[in-house]
mmCIF file with all atom_site columns, C-alpha atoms in Angstrom:
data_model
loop_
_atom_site.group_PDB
_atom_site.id
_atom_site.type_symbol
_atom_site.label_atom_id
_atom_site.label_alt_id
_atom_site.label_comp_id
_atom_site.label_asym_id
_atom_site.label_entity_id
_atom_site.label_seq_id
_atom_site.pdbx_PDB_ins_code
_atom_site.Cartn_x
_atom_site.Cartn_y
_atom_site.Cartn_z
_atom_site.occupancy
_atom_site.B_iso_or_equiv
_atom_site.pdbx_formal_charge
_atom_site.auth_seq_id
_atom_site.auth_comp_id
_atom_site.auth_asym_id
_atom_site.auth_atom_id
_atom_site.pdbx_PDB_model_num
ATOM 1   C CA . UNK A 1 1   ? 79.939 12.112 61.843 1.00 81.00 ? 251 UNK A CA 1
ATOM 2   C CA . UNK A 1 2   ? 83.246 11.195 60.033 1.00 86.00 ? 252 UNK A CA 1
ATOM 3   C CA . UNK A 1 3   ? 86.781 12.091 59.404 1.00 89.00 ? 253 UNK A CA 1
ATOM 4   C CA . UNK A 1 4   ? 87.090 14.517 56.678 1.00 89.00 ? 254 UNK A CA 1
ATOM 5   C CA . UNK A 1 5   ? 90.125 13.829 54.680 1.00 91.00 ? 255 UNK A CA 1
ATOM 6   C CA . UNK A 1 6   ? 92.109 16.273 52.417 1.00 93.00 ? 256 UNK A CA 1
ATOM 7   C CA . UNK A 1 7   ? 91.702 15.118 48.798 1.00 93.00 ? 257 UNK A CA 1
ATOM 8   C CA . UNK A 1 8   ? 87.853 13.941 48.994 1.00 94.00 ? 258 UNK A CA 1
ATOM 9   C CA . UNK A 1 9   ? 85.378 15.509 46.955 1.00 96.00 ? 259 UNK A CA 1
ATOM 10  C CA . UNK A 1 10  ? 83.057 16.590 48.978 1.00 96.00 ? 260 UNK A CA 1
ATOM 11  C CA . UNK A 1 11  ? 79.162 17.728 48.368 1.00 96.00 ? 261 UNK A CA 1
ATOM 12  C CA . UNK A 1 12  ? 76.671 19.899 49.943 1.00 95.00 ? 262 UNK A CA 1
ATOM 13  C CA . UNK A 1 13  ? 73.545 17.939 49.298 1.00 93.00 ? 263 UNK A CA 1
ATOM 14  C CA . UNK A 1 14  ? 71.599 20.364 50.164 1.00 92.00 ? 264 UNK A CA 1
ATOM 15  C CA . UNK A 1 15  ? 72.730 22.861 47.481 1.00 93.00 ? 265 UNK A CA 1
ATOM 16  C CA . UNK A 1 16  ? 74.626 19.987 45.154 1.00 94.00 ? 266 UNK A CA 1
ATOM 17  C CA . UNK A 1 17  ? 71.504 21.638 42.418 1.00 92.00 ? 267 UNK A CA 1
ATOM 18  C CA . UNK A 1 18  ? 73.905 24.785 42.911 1.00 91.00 ? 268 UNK A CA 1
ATOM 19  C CA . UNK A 1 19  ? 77.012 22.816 41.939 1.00 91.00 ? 269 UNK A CA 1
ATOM 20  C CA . UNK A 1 20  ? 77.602 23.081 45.865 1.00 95.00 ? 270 UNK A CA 1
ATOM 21  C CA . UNK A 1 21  ? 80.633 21.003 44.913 1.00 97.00 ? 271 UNK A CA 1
ATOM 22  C CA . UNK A 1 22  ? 84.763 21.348 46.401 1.00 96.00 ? 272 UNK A CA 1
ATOM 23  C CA . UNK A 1 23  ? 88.094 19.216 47.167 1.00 96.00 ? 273 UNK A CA 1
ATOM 24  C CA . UNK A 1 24  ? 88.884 18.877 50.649 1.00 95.00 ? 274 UNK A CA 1
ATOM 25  C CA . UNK A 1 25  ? 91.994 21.814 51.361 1.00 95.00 ? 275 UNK A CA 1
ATOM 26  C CA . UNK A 1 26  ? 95.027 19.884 52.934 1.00 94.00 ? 276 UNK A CA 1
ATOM 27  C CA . UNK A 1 27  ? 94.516 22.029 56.244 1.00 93.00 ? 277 UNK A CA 1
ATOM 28  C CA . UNK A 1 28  ? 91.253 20.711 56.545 1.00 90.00 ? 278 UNK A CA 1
ATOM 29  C CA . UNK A 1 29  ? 92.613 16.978 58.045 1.00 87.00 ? 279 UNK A CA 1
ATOM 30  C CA . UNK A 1 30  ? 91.565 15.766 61.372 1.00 88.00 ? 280 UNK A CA 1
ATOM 31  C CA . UNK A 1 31  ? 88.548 17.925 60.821 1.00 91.00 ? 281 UNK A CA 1
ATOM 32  C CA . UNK A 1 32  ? 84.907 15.673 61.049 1.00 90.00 ? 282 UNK A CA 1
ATOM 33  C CA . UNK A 1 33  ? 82.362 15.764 58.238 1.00 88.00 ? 283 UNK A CA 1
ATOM 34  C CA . UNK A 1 34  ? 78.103 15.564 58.606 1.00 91.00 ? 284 UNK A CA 1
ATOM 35  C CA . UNK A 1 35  ? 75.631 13.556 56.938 1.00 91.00 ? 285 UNK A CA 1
ATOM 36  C CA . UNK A 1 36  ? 75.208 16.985 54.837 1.00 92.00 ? 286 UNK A CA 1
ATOM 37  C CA . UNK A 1 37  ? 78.663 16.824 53.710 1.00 93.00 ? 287 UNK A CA 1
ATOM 38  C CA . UNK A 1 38  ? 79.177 13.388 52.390 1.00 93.00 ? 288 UNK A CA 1
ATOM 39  C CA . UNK A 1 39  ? 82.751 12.651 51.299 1.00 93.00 ? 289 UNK A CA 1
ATOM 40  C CA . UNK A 1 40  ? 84.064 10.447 48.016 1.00 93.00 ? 290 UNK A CA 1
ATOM 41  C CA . UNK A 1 41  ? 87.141 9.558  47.078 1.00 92.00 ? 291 UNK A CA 1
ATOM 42  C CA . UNK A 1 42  ? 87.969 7.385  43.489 1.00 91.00 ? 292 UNK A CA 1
ATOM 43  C CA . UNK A 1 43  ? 88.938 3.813  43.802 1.00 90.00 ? 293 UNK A CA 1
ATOM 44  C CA . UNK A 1 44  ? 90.222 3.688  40.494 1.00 90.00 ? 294 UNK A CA 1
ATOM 45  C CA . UNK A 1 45  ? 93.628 5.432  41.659 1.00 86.00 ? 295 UNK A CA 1
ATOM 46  C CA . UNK A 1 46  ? 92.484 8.925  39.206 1.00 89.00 ? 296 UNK A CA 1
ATOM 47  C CA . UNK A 1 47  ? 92.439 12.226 39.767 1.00 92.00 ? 297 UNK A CA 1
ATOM 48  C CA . UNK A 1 48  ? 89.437 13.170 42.021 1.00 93.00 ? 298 UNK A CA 1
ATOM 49  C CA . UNK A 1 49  ? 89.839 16.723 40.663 1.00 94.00 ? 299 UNK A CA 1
ATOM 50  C CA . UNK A 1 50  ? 88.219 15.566 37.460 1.00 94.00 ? 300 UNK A CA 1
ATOM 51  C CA . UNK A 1 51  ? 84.802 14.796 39.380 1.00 94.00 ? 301 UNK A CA 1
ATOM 52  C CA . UNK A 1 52  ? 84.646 18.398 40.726 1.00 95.00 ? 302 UNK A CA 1
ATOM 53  C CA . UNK A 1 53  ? 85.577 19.624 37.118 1.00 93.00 ? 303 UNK A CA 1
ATOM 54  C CA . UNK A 1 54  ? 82.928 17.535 35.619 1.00 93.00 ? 304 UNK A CA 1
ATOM 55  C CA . UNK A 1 55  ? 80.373 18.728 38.364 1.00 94.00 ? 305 UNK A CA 1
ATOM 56  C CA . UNK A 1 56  ? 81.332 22.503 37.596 1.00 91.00 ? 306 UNK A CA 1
ATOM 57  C CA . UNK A 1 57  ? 79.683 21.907 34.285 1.00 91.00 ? 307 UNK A CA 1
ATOM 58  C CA . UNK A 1 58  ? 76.488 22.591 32.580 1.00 94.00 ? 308 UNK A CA 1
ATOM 59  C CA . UNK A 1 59  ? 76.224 18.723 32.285 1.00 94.00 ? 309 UNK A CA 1
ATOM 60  C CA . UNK A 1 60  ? 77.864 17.942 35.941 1.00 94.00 ? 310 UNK A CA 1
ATOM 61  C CA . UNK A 1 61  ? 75.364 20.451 37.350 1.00 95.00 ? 311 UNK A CA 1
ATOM 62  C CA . UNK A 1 62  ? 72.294 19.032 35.763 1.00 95.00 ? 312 UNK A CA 1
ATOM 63  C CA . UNK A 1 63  ? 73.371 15.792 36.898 1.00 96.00 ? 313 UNK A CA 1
ATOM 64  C CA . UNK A 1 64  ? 73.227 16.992 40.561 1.00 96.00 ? 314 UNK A CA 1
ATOM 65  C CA . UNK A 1 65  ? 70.357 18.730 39.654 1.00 94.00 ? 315 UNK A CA 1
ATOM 66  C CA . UNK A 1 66  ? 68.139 15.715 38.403 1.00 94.00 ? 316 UNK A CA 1
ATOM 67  C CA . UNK A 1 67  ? 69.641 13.645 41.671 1.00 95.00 ? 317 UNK A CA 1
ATOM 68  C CA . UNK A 1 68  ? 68.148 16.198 43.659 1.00 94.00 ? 318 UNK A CA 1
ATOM 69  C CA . UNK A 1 69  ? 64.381 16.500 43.738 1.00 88.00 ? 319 UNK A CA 1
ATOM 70  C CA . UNK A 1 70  ? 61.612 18.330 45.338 1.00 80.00 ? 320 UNK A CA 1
ATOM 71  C CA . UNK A 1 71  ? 61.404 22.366 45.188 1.00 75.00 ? 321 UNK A CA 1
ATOM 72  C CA . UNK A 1 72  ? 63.795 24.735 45.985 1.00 68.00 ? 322 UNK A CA 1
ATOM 73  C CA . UNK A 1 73  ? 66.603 25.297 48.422 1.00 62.00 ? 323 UNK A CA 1
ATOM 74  C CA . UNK A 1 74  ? 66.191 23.177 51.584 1.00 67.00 ? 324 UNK A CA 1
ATOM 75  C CA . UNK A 1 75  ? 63.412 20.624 49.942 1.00 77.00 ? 325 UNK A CA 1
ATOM 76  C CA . UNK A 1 76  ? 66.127 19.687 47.079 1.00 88.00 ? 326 UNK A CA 1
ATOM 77  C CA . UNK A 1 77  ? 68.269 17.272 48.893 1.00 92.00 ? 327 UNK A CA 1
ATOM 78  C CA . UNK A 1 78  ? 70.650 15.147 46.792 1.00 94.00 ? 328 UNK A CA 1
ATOM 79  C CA . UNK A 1 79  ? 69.685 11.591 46.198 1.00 94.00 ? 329 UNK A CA 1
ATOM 80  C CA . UNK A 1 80  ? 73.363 10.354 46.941 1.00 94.00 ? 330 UNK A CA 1
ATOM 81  C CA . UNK A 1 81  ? 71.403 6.784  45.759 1.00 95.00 ? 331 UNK A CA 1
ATOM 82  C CA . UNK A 1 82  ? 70.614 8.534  42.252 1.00 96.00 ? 332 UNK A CA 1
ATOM 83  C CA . UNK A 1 83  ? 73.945 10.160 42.117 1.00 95.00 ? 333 UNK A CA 1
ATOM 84  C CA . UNK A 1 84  ? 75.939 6.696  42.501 1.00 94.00 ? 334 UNK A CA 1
ATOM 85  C CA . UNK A 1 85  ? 73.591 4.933  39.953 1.00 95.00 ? 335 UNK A CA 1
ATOM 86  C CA . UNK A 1 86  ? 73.865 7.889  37.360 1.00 95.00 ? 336 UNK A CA 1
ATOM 87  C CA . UNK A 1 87  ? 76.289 6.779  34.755 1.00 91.00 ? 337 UNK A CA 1
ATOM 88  C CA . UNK A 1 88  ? 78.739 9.636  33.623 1.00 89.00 ? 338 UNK A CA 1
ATOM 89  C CA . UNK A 1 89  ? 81.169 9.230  30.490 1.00 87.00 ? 339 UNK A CA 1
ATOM 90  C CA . UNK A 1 90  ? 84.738 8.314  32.062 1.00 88.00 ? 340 UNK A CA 1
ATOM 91  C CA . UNK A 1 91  ? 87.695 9.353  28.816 1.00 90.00 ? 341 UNK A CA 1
ATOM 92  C CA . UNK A 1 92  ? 90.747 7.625  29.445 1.00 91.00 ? 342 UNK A CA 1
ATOM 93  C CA . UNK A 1 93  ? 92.891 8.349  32.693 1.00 90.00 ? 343 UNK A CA 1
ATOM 94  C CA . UNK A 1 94  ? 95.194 10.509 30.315 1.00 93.00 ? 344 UNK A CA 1
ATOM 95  C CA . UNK A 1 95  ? 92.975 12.578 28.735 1.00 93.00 ? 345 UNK A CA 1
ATOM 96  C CA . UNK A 1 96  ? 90.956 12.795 31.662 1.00 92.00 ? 346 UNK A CA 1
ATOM 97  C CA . UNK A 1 97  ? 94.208 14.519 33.109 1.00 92.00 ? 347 UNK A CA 1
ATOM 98  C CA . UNK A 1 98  ? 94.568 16.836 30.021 1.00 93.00 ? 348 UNK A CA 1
ATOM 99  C CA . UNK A 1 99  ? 91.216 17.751 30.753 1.00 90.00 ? 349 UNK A CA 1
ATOM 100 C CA . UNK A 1 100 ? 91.957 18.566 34.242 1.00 92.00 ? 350 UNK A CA 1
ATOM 101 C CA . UNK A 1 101 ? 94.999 20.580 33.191 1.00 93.00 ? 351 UNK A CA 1
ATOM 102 C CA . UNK A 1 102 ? 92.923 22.145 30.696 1.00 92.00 ? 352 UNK A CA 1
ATOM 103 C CA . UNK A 1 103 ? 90.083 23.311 33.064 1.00 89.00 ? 353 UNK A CA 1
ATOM 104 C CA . UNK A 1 104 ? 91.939 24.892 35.755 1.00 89.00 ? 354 UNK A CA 1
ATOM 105 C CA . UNK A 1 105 ? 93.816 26.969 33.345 1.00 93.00 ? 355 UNK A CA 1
ATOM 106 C CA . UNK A 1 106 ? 90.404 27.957 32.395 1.00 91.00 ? 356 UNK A CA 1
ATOM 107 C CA . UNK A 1 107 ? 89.358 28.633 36.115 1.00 89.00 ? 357 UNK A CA 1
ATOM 108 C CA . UNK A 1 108 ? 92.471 30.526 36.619 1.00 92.00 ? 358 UNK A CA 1
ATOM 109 C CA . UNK A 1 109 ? 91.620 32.619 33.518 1.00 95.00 ? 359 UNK A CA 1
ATOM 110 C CA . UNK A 1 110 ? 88.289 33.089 34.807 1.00 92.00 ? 360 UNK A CA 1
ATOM 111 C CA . UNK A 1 111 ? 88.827 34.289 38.043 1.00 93.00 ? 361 UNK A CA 1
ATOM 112 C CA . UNK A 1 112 ? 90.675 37.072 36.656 1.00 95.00 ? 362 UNK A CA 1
ATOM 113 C CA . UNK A 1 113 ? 88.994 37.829 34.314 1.00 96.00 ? 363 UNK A CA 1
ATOM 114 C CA . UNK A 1 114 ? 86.295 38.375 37.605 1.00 95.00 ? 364 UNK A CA 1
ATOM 115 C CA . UNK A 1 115 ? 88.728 39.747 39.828 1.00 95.00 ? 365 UNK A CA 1
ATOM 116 C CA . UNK A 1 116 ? 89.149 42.428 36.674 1.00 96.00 ? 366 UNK A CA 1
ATOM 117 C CA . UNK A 1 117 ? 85.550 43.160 36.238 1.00 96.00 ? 367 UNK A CA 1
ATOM 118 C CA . UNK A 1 118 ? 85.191 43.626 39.655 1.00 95.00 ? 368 UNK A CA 1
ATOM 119 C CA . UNK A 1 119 ? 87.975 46.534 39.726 1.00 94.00 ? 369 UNK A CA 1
ATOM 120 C CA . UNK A 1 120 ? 86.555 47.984 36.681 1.00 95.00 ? 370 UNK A CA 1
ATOM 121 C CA . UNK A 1 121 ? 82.584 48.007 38.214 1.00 95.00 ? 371 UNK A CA 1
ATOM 122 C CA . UNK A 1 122 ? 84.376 49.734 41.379 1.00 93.00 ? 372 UNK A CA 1
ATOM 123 C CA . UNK A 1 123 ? 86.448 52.194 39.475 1.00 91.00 ? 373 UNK A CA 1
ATOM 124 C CA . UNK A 1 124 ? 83.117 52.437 37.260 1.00 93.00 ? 374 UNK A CA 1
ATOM 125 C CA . UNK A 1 125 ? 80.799 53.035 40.219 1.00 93.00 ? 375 UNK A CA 1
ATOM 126 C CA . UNK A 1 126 ? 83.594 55.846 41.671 1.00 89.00 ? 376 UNK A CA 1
ATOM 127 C CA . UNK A 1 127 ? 83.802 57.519 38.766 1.00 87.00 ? 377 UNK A CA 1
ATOM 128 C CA . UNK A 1 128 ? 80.024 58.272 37.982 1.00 89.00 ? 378 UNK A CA 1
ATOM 129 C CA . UNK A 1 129 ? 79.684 59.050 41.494 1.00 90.00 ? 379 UNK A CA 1
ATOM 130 C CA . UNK A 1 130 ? 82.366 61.912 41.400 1.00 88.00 ? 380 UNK A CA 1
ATOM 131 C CA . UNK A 1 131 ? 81.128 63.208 38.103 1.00 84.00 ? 381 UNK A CA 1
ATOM 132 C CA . UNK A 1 132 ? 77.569 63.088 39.754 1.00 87.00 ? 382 UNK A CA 1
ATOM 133 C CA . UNK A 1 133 ? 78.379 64.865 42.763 1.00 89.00 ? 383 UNK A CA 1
ATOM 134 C CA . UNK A 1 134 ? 81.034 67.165 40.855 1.00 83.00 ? 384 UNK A CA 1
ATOM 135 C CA . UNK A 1 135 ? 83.973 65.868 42.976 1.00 85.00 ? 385 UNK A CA 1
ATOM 136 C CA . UNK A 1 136 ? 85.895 64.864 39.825 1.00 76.00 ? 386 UNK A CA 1
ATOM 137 C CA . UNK A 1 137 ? 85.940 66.940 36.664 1.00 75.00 ? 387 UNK A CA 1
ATOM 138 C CA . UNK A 1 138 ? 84.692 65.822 33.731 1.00 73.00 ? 388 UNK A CA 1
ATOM 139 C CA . UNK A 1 139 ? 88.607 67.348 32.020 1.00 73.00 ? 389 UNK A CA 1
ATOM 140 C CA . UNK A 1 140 ? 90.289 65.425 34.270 1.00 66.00 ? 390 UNK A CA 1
ATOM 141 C CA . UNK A 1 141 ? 88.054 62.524 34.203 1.00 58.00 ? 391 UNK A CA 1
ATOM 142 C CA . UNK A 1 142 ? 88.495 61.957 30.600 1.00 68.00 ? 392 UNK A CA 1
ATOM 143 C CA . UNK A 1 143 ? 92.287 62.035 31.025 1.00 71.00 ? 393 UNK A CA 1
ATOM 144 C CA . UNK A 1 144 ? 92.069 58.893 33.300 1.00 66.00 ? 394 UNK A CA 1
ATOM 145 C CA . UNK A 1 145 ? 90.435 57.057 30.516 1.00 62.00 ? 395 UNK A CA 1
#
């Protein structure tokens, strides 16, 4: 056991395959951390948020992936061994923090992009059921379109 400390990436080596990968929230201090949760923090003085960018990738992920081996689920434990030997490209500390600017954007983007497909498979889902069980019109139904 350890203290967990808000900032630290942190990985789920059991799913780190997954991308299993987060920053610790601020109201997450004085909490205490397992072996399963290992904790890593840059000694460089950078912006840890670039790590859990990087490890939301198709590259990041891969990386995790090939530092993880056995099976599936439970039997593909991270090598945190392989993971500190495994050599990833590091751009400078400013474009590393246009990058991180860059990629939450993105994430922000994405999410509502999900949050909007989500509403529309809902209102999707409603709709065929109502026209299916001849609670809505089909008139009136095309009028909401």
């Amino acid at each position: 056991m350890f203290w967990v400390e808000p900032g630290d990436l942190v990985i789920n080596i059991v799913f780190a395959w997954e991308g299993a990968v987060a920053i610790v929230p601020p109201e997450i201090e004085g909490y205490c951390g397992s072996h399963r949760f290992p904790t890593y923090r840059r000694l460089d003085g950078g912006n840890i948020e670039f790590f859990r960018l990087f490890f939301s990738t198709k590259t990041g992920t891969q990386l995790l992936a090939n530092c993880s081996p056995g099976g599936a689920g439970r039997n593909r434990t991270l090598s945190r061994k392989r993971l500190m030997e495994s050599p990833v490209g590091m751009p400078s500390a400013q474009e590393q923090e246009r990058s991180v600017s860059e990629l939450r954007a993105l994430e922000t983007s994405l999410l509502a992009l999900r949050t909007e497909a989500d509403r529309l498979r809902a209102v999707h889902a409603t709709l065929l059921s109502g026209l299916l069980d001849r609670t809505v019109d089909i008139t009136s139904a095309e009028l909401e379109v």
